[in-house]
One Martini backbone bead per residue (centre of mass of N, CA, C, O) as a GRO file, in nm:
protein
  338
    1MET     BB    1   0.090   0.055   0.012
    2THR     BB    2   0.042   0.360  -0.055
    3LYS     BB    3   0.011   0.698   0.070
    4THR     BB    4  -0.237   0.740  -0.147
    5GLU     BB    5  -0.384   0.474  -0.054
    6ALA     BB    6  -0.398   0.520   0.259
    7ILE     BB    7  -0.578   0.783   0.224
    8ASN     BB    8  -0.800   0.666   0.031
    9GLU     BB    9  -0.894   0.513   0.219
   10MET     BB   10  -0.993   0.683   0.494
   11ILE     BB   11  -1.193   0.856   0.259
   12GLN     BB   12  -1.376   0.581   0.206
   13THR     BB   13  -1.445   0.538   0.491
   14ALA     BB   14  -1.615   0.810   0.529
   15LYS     BB   15  -1.792   0.871   0.280
   16ALA     BB   16  -1.999   0.599   0.396
   17GLU     BB   17  -2.091   0.783   0.606
   18VAL     BB   18  -2.235   0.983   0.484
   19GLY     BB   19  -2.563   1.038   0.645
   20TYR     BB   20  -2.529   1.000   0.935
   21LEU     BB   21  -2.732   0.963   1.254
   22GLU     BB   22  -2.782   1.029   1.529
   23LYS     BB   23  -2.941   0.931   1.821
   24ASN     BB   24  -3.160   0.907   2.080
   25SER     BB   25  -3.021   0.593   2.154
   26ASN     BB   26  -2.948   0.296   2.225
   27SER     BB   27  -3.063   0.222   1.903
   28ASN     BB   28  -2.997   0.176   1.615
   29LEU     BB   29  -2.676   0.243   1.545
   30ASP     BB   30  -2.630   0.078   1.220
   31SER     BB   31  -2.818   0.331   1.116
   32LYS     BB   32  -2.813   0.595   0.940
   33THR     BB   33  -3.176   0.694   1.013
   34GLY     BB   34  -3.235   0.548   1.256
   35ASN     BB   35  -3.331   0.679   1.560
   36ALA     BB   36  -3.312   0.969   1.532
   37GLY     BB   37  -3.128   1.227   1.724
   38SER     BB   38  -2.940   1.445   2.003
   39ASN     BB   39  -2.786   1.247   2.221
   40ASN     BB   40  -2.522   1.120   2.083
   41TYR     BB   41  -2.591   0.838   1.971
   42THR     BB   42  -2.324   0.564   1.840
   43LYS     BB   43  -2.108   0.333   1.704
   44TYR     BB   44  -1.858   0.558   1.747
   45TRP     BB   45  -1.858   0.471   2.026
   46ARG     BB   46  -1.921   0.167   2.083
   47ASP     BB   47  -1.634   0.150   1.942
   48ILE     BB   48  -1.421   0.303   2.102
   49MET     BB   49  -1.621   0.449   2.409
   50PRO     BB   50  -1.894   0.351   2.553
   51SER     BB   51  -1.865   0.557   2.821
   52TYR     BB   52  -1.950   0.842   2.650
   53GLN     BB   53  -2.225   0.795   2.562
   54GLY     BB   54  -2.359   1.114   2.498
   55GLN     BB   55  -2.098   1.283   2.339
   56PRO     BB   56  -1.949   1.408   2.161
   57TRP     BB   57  -1.826   1.279   1.813
   58CYS     BB   58  -1.582   1.412   1.620
   59ALA     BB   59  -1.339   1.218   1.704
   60ALA     BB   60  -1.477   0.954   1.705
   61PHE     BB   61  -1.506   0.938   1.381
   62VAL     BB   62  -1.171   0.944   1.331
   63SER     BB   63  -1.113   0.717   1.470
   64TRP     BB   64  -1.327   0.490   1.344
   65VAL     BB   65  -1.198   0.504   1.037
   66LEU     BB   66  -0.905   0.429   1.123
   67MET     BB   67  -0.947   0.173   1.226
   68GLN     BB   68  -1.130   0.070   0.967
   69ALA     BB   69  -0.853   0.103   0.778
   70PHE     BB   70  -0.622  -0.037   0.988
   71GLY     BB   71  -0.674  -0.058   1.262
   72GLN     BB   72  -0.636  -0.023   1.636
   73ALA     BB   73  -0.273  -0.025   1.600
   74ASN     BB   74  -0.239   0.201   1.399
   75ALA     BB   75  -0.468   0.427   1.482
   76LYS     BB   76  -0.280   0.498   1.709
   77LYS     BB   77   0.015   0.579   1.558
   78LEU     BB   78  -0.109   0.798   1.402
   79LEU     BB   79  -0.253   0.955   1.685
   80LYS     BB   80  -0.050   0.912   1.903
   81HIS     BB   81  -0.339   0.799   2.046
   82TRP     BB   82  -0.598   0.621   2.288
   83PRO     BB   83  -0.834   0.781   2.199
   84TYR     BB   84  -0.995   1.004   1.992
   85VAL     BB   85  -1.174   1.278   2.205
   86TYR     BB   86  -0.962   1.555   2.223
   87VAL     BB   87  -0.853   1.790   2.043
   88PRO     BB   88  -0.596   1.919   2.216
   89THR     BB   89  -0.460   1.697   2.221
   90LEU     BB   90  -0.383   1.632   1.926
   91ALA     BB   91  -0.217   1.949   1.948
   92GLY     BB   92  -0.026   1.852   2.107
   93ASN     BB   93   0.115   1.577   1.928
   94PHE     BB   94   0.122   1.790   1.690
   95THR     BB   95   0.194   1.979   1.395
   96ASN     BB   96   0.098   2.261   1.345
   97TYR     BB   97  -0.078   2.339   1.025
   98ALA     BB   98  -0.184   2.621   0.833
   99ASN     BB   99  -0.196   2.419   0.623
  100PRO     BB  100  -0.316   2.197   0.386
  101GLN     BB  101  -0.385   1.836   0.347
  102VAL     BB  102  -0.449   1.562   0.188
  103GLY     BB  103  -0.534   1.369   0.547
  104ASP     BB  104  -0.581   1.539   0.709
  105ILE     BB  105  -0.643   1.668   1.050
  106VAL     BB  106  -0.895   1.920   1.154
  107MET     BB  107  -0.859   2.183   1.377
  108PHE     BB  108  -1.101   2.358   1.511
  109LYS     BB  109  -1.106   2.732   1.620
  110HIS     BB  110  -1.266   2.839   1.915
  111GLY     BB  111  -1.216   3.068   2.159
  112GLY     BB  112  -0.887   2.960   2.177
  113ILE     BB  113  -1.011   2.666   2.090
  114PHE     BB  114  -0.979   2.322   2.027
  115THR     BB  115  -1.366   2.196   1.912
  116HIS     BB  116  -1.318   2.077   1.648
  117THR     BB  117  -1.313   1.794   1.371
  118GLY     BB  118  -1.158   1.635   1.058
  119ILE     BB  119  -1.118   1.519   0.707
  120VAL     BB  120  -0.927   1.573   0.458
  121THR     BB  121  -1.028   1.570   0.087
  122GLY     BB  122  -0.964   1.838  -0.017
  123VAL     BB  123  -0.743   2.055  -0.228
  124ASN     BB  124  -0.790   2.455  -0.317
  125GLY     BB  125  -0.597   2.607  -0.247
  126ASP     BB  126  -0.787   2.785   0.020
  127TYR     BB  127  -0.997   2.546  -0.039
  128PHE     BB  128  -1.132   2.291   0.127
  129THR     BB  129  -1.246   1.952   0.242
  130THR     BB  130  -1.462   1.721   0.433
  131ILE     BB  131  -1.504   1.510   0.679
  132GLU     BB  132  -1.786   1.511   0.959
  133GLY     BB  133  -1.849   1.474   1.259
  134ASN     BB  134  -2.127   1.646   1.438
  135THR     BB  135  -2.278   1.789   1.274
  136SER     BB  136  -2.369   1.978   0.959
  137GLY     BB  137  -2.463   2.178   0.709
  138GLY     BB  138  -2.274   2.393   0.565
  139SER     BB  139  -2.018   2.632   0.603
  140SER     BB  140  -2.042   2.630   0.915
  141ILE     BB  141  -1.922   2.569   1.186
  142ILE     BB  142  -2.008   2.258   1.338
  143ASP     BB  143  -1.953   2.129   1.698
  144ASN     BB  144  -2.305   1.998   1.737
  145GLY     BB  145  -2.446   1.817   1.542
  146GLY     BB  146  -2.630   1.530   1.347
  147GLY     BB  147  -2.372   1.428   1.115
  148VAL     BB  148  -2.233   1.305   0.869
  149CYS     BB  149  -2.034   1.531   0.657
  150SER     BB  150  -2.006   1.729   0.372
  151LYS     BB  151  -1.736   2.022   0.337
  152GLY     BB  152  -1.640   2.353   0.319
  153TYR     BB  153  -1.358   2.572   0.284
  154TYR     BB  154  -1.170   2.872   0.364
  155ASN     BB  155  -0.855   2.942   0.527
  156SER     BB  156  -0.923   3.275   0.564
  157ASN     BB  157  -1.169   3.230   0.732
  158LEU     BB  158  -0.992   3.051   0.984
  159PRO     BB  159  -0.868   3.145   1.254
  160GLY     BB  160  -0.664   2.903   1.415
  161THR     BB  161  -0.656   2.647   1.228
  162LYS     BB  162  -0.557   2.334   1.179
  163PHE     BB  163  -0.317   2.094   1.093
  164ALA     BB  164  -0.257   1.708   1.123
  165ARG     BB  165  -0.027   1.499   1.038
  166LEU     BB  166   0.045   1.203   0.908
  167ASP     BB  167   0.220   0.871   0.941
  168TRP     BB  168   0.216   0.697   0.683
  169SER     BB  169   0.426   0.477   0.692
  170ILE     BB  170   0.311   0.290   0.897
  171VAL     BB  171   0.069   0.164   0.654
  172ALA     BB  172   0.310   0.282   0.385
  173GLY     BB  173   0.470   0.180   0.214
  174GLN     BB  174   0.688   0.427   0.118
  175ALA     BB  175   0.814   0.706   0.037
  176SER     BB  176   0.797   1.058   0.041
  177SER     BB  177   0.833   1.071  -0.284
  178GLY     BB  178   0.633   0.828  -0.390
  179THR     BB  179   0.785   0.592  -0.402
  180SER     BB  180   0.800   0.257  -0.385
  181THR     BB  181   0.946  -0.003  -0.180
  182ALA     BB  182   0.783  -0.251  -0.257
  183ALA     BB  183   0.815  -0.555  -0.306
  184ASP     BB  184   0.755  -0.836  -0.380
  185ILE     BB  185   0.451  -1.025  -0.361
  186ALA     BB  186   0.330  -1.352  -0.272
  187ILE     BB  187   0.104  -1.540  -0.440
  188SER     BB  188  -0.221  -1.727  -0.425
  189MET     BB  189  -0.485  -1.956  -0.571
  190GLY     BB  190  -0.722  -2.081  -0.660
  191ALA     BB  191  -0.835  -2.283  -0.983
  192LYS     BB  192  -0.983  -1.974  -1.075
  193GLY     BB  193  -0.808  -1.732  -0.975
  194LEU     BB  194  -0.879  -1.437  -1.176
  195THR     BB  195  -1.138  -1.196  -1.264
  196ILE     BB  196  -1.237  -0.992  -1.533
  197THR     BB  197  -1.400  -0.691  -1.536
  198GLY     BB  198  -1.281  -0.570  -1.836
  199ASN     BB  199  -1.198  -0.450  -2.117
  200ASN     BB  200  -0.935  -0.417  -2.270
  201LEU     BB  201  -0.702  -0.525  -2.075
  202ASN     BB  202  -0.381  -0.440  -2.026
  203VAL     BB  203  -0.089  -0.608  -2.097
  204ARG     BB  204   0.241  -0.614  -1.928
  205SER     BB  205   0.598  -0.602  -1.908
  206GLU     BB  206   0.554  -0.407  -1.693
  207PRO     BB  207   0.476  -0.217  -1.464
  208GLY     BB  208   0.398   0.059  -1.704
  209GLY     BB  209   0.486  -0.041  -1.963
  210GLN     BB  210   0.453  -0.244  -2.227
  211ILE     BB  211   0.199  -0.358  -2.462
  212ILE     BB  212   0.119  -0.694  -2.514
  213ASP     BB  213  -0.178  -0.733  -2.459
  214GLU     BB  214  -0.524  -0.846  -2.386
  215LEU     BB  215  -0.827  -0.850  -2.154
  216ASN     BB  216  -1.152  -0.981  -2.114
  217LYS     BB  217  -1.436  -1.017  -1.978
  218GLY     BB  218  -1.391  -1.343  -1.790
  219ASP     BB  219  -1.156  -1.361  -1.769
  220ARG     BB  220  -0.898  -1.610  -1.633
  221ILE     BB  221  -0.586  -1.585  -1.372
  222GLY     BB  222  -0.267  -1.663  -1.268
  223CYS     BB  223  -0.070  -1.564  -0.963
  224ASP     BB  224   0.223  -1.496  -0.813
  225LYS     BB  225   0.224  -1.182  -0.785
  226ARG     BB  226   0.292  -0.852  -0.638
  227ARG     BB  227   0.272  -0.464  -0.716
  228TRP     BB  228   0.387  -0.149  -0.663
  229VAL     BB  229   0.312   0.140  -0.809
  230GLY     BB  230   0.269   0.418  -0.693
  231SER     BB  231  -0.118   0.363  -0.686
  232THR     BB  232  -0.077   0.054  -0.807
  233CYS     BB  233  -0.147  -0.282  -0.814
  234TRP     BB  234   0.050  -0.517  -0.964
  235PHE     BB  235  -0.051  -0.847  -1.141
  236HIS     BB  236   0.116  -1.138  -1.216
  237TYR     BB  237   0.182  -1.351  -1.512
  238ALA     BB  238   0.260  -1.533  -1.691
  239ASP     BB  239   0.207  -1.272  -1.972
  240GLY     BB  240   0.216  -1.037  -1.701
  241TRP     BB  241   0.089  -0.721  -1.630
  242VAL     BB  242  -0.159  -0.601  -1.424
  243SER     BB  243  -0.435  -0.430  -1.317
  244GLY     BB  244  -0.612  -0.441  -0.986
  245ASP     BB  245  -0.871  -0.271  -1.092
  246TYR     BB  246  -0.960  -0.576  -1.265
  247LEU     BB  247  -1.000  -0.778  -1.021
  248ASP     BB  248  -1.162  -1.106  -0.901
  249GLY     BB  249  -1.095  -1.277  -0.591
  250TRP     BB  250  -0.886  -1.493  -0.470
  251ILE     BB  251  -0.642  -1.482  -0.220
  252CYS     BB  252  -0.281  -1.602  -0.128
  253GLU     BB  253  -0.112  -1.423   0.156
  254ALA     BB  254   0.061  -1.558   0.397
  255GLY     BB  255  -0.142  -1.791   0.479
  256LYS     BB  256  -0.393  -1.576   0.384
  257TRP     BB  257  -0.710  -1.449   0.311
  258TRP     BB  258  -0.862  -1.260   0.015
  259TYR     BB  259  -1.059  -1.004  -0.147
  260ILE     BB  260  -1.134  -0.888  -0.436
  261THR     BB  261  -1.210  -0.632  -0.646
  262ALA     BB  262  -1.307  -0.346  -0.799
  263GLY     BB  263  -1.100  -0.087  -0.758
  264TYR     BB  264  -0.905  -0.221  -0.506
  265LYS     BB  265  -1.113  -0.397  -0.323
  266TYR     BB  266  -1.189  -0.485  -0.007
  267PRO     BB  267  -1.328  -0.609   0.246
  268LYS     BB  268  -1.387  -0.490   0.615
  269SER     BB  269  -1.526  -0.568   0.895
  270ALA     BB  270  -1.725  -0.804   0.698
  271TRP     BB  271  -1.946  -0.913   0.503
  272LYS     BB  272  -1.927  -1.173   0.205
  273GLN     BB  273  -2.103  -1.292  -0.072
  274ILE     BB  274  -1.974  -1.616  -0.230
  275GLY     BB  275  -2.101  -1.822  -0.403
  276GLY     BB  276  -2.339  -1.830  -0.183
  277THR     BB  277  -2.163  -1.763   0.026
  278TRP     BB  278  -2.053  -1.673   0.388
  279TYR     BB  279  -1.818  -1.408   0.476
  280TYR     BB  280  -1.548  -1.309   0.713
  281PHE     BB  281  -1.375  -0.994   0.756
  282ASP     BB  282  -1.143  -0.791   0.902
  283ALA     BB  283  -0.987  -0.514   0.927
  284ASN     BB  284  -0.773  -0.665   0.706
  285GLY     BB  285  -0.923  -0.840   0.504
  286TRP     BB  286  -0.937  -1.147   0.641
  287MET     BB  287  -1.023  -1.444   0.650
  288MET     BB  288  -1.191  -1.600   0.853
  289THR     BB  289  -1.267  -1.831   1.163
  290GLY     BB  290  -1.446  -1.935   1.341
  291TRP     BB  291  -1.544  -1.740   1.574
  292VAL     BB  292  -1.829  -1.487   1.549
  293GLN     BB  293  -1.893  -1.137   1.627
  294ASP     BB  294  -2.241  -1.019   1.543
  295ASN     BB  295  -2.466  -0.833   1.695
  296LYS     BB  296  -2.466  -1.039   1.943
  297LYS     BB  297  -2.365  -1.289   1.732
  298TRP     BB  298  -2.309  -1.610   1.644
  299TYR     BB  299  -2.079  -1.751   1.453
  300TYR     BB  300  -1.914  -2.012   1.201
  301LEU     BB  301  -1.665  -2.084   1.063
  302LYS     BB  302  -1.483  -2.249   0.859
  303ALA     BB  303  -1.178  -2.352   0.757
  304SER     BB  304  -1.314  -2.228   0.439
  305GLY     BB  305  -1.496  -1.965   0.576
  306ALA     BB  306  -1.746  -2.057   0.588
  307MET     BB  307  -2.055  -2.063   0.695
  308ALA     BB  308  -2.245  -2.203   0.887
  309ALA     BB  309  -2.600  -2.371   0.816
  310ASP     BB  310  -2.860  -2.562   0.981
  311GLU     BB  311  -2.635  -2.724   1.199
  312LEU     BB  312  -2.352  -2.858   1.332
  313VAL     BB  313  -2.132  -2.776   1.558
  314ARG     BB  314  -1.755  -2.929   1.601
  315THR     BB  315  -1.600  -2.783   1.925
  316GLY     BB  316  -1.402  -2.807   2.167
  317GLY     BB  317  -1.615  -3.094   2.245
  318LYS     BB  318  -1.852  -2.978   2.117
  319VAL     BB  319  -2.200  -2.891   2.060
  320TYR     BB  320  -2.416  -2.695   1.797
  321TYR     BB  321  -2.629  -2.466   1.699
  322VAL     BB  322  -2.735  -2.349   1.370
  323ASP     BB  323  -2.880  -2.192   1.182
  324LYS     BB  324  -2.979  -2.056   0.844
  325ASN     BB  325  -2.848  -1.781   0.984
  326GLY     BB  326  -2.582  -1.862   1.149
  327LYS     BB  327  -2.633  -1.861   1.414
  328MET     BB  328  -2.673  -1.942   1.737
  329CYS     BB  329  -2.799  -2.152   1.954
  330PHE     BB  330  -3.004  -2.174   2.215
  331THR     BB  331  -3.149  -2.275   2.561
  332ASP     BB  332  -3.425  -2.332   2.772
  333SER     BB  333  -3.530  -2.442   3.069
  334SER     BB  334  -3.636  -2.689   2.858
  335GLY     BB  335  -3.428  -2.720   2.614
  336ALA     BB  336  -3.493  -2.527   2.387
  337LEU     BB  337  -3.483  -2.360   2.115
  338ARG     BB  338  -3.391  -1.974   2.064
   0.00000   0.00000   0.00000
């Protein structure tokens, strides 16, 4: 992953949350609009620091986005503490830059105090755009609004506002010059290989090199390695190199499996149905096995990663039953399943 790719991963994670509304109470926290209210209940507090539920949550949103994108351990390193819940703490940990760059954490100042925060998603001269939690629409700074919004400002109109610049080398294998330092990464795959998702896909002699062939939608290839060059991950097969932006399929790397889709996307902290079977992927995108808890329900993932459904599960010397939706069943006092 390059610096550009890492920043884009954070921004795309934040964009997916735009439209989320804070809740009236501690229910329907995962719904974007359900149970909307003004009591500062959110899934971000639930996942970051449940004891703070009901408090202003702009910084918690930033923490949550970084955790979703890179995992909690890396988020802690990026923010230099964990969790980020109070803007002056971040300001004290970082150089306070006067001008923004894409990927910065903006720290808005009001009355001489940093009171609100968000993620910088774009910069065009004096104008910059953000995604912020606990805010509202419009062009003014709203430090205790009702949801996640995309916003834009002129920096010259915001005296005292500063920007924290994260150390992207923590999650990106590239030097500050913008060139990748990552070597070839060995990979393997199943019998079906990777499926091409677009027509007239160029096959090159080297990543970004001379065009030597082309592939079309539905073609399949078996790859043995991948390599980052700039912001593109290239995949090698017998006849040459192709861009990872047009591939779909399972990849085995360092003994673990992940699943790539068009646009070089992959599920993280999420379920995905593949070939009619459900799989779950952790915060880093690796396929999981064994017991997984999701929304207070337990599910069992077989050694293949496939979710068990409507069957008995024998593990750890015990026998369990999971229903047709994969949820582990319990018994009531009479012994009946519930």
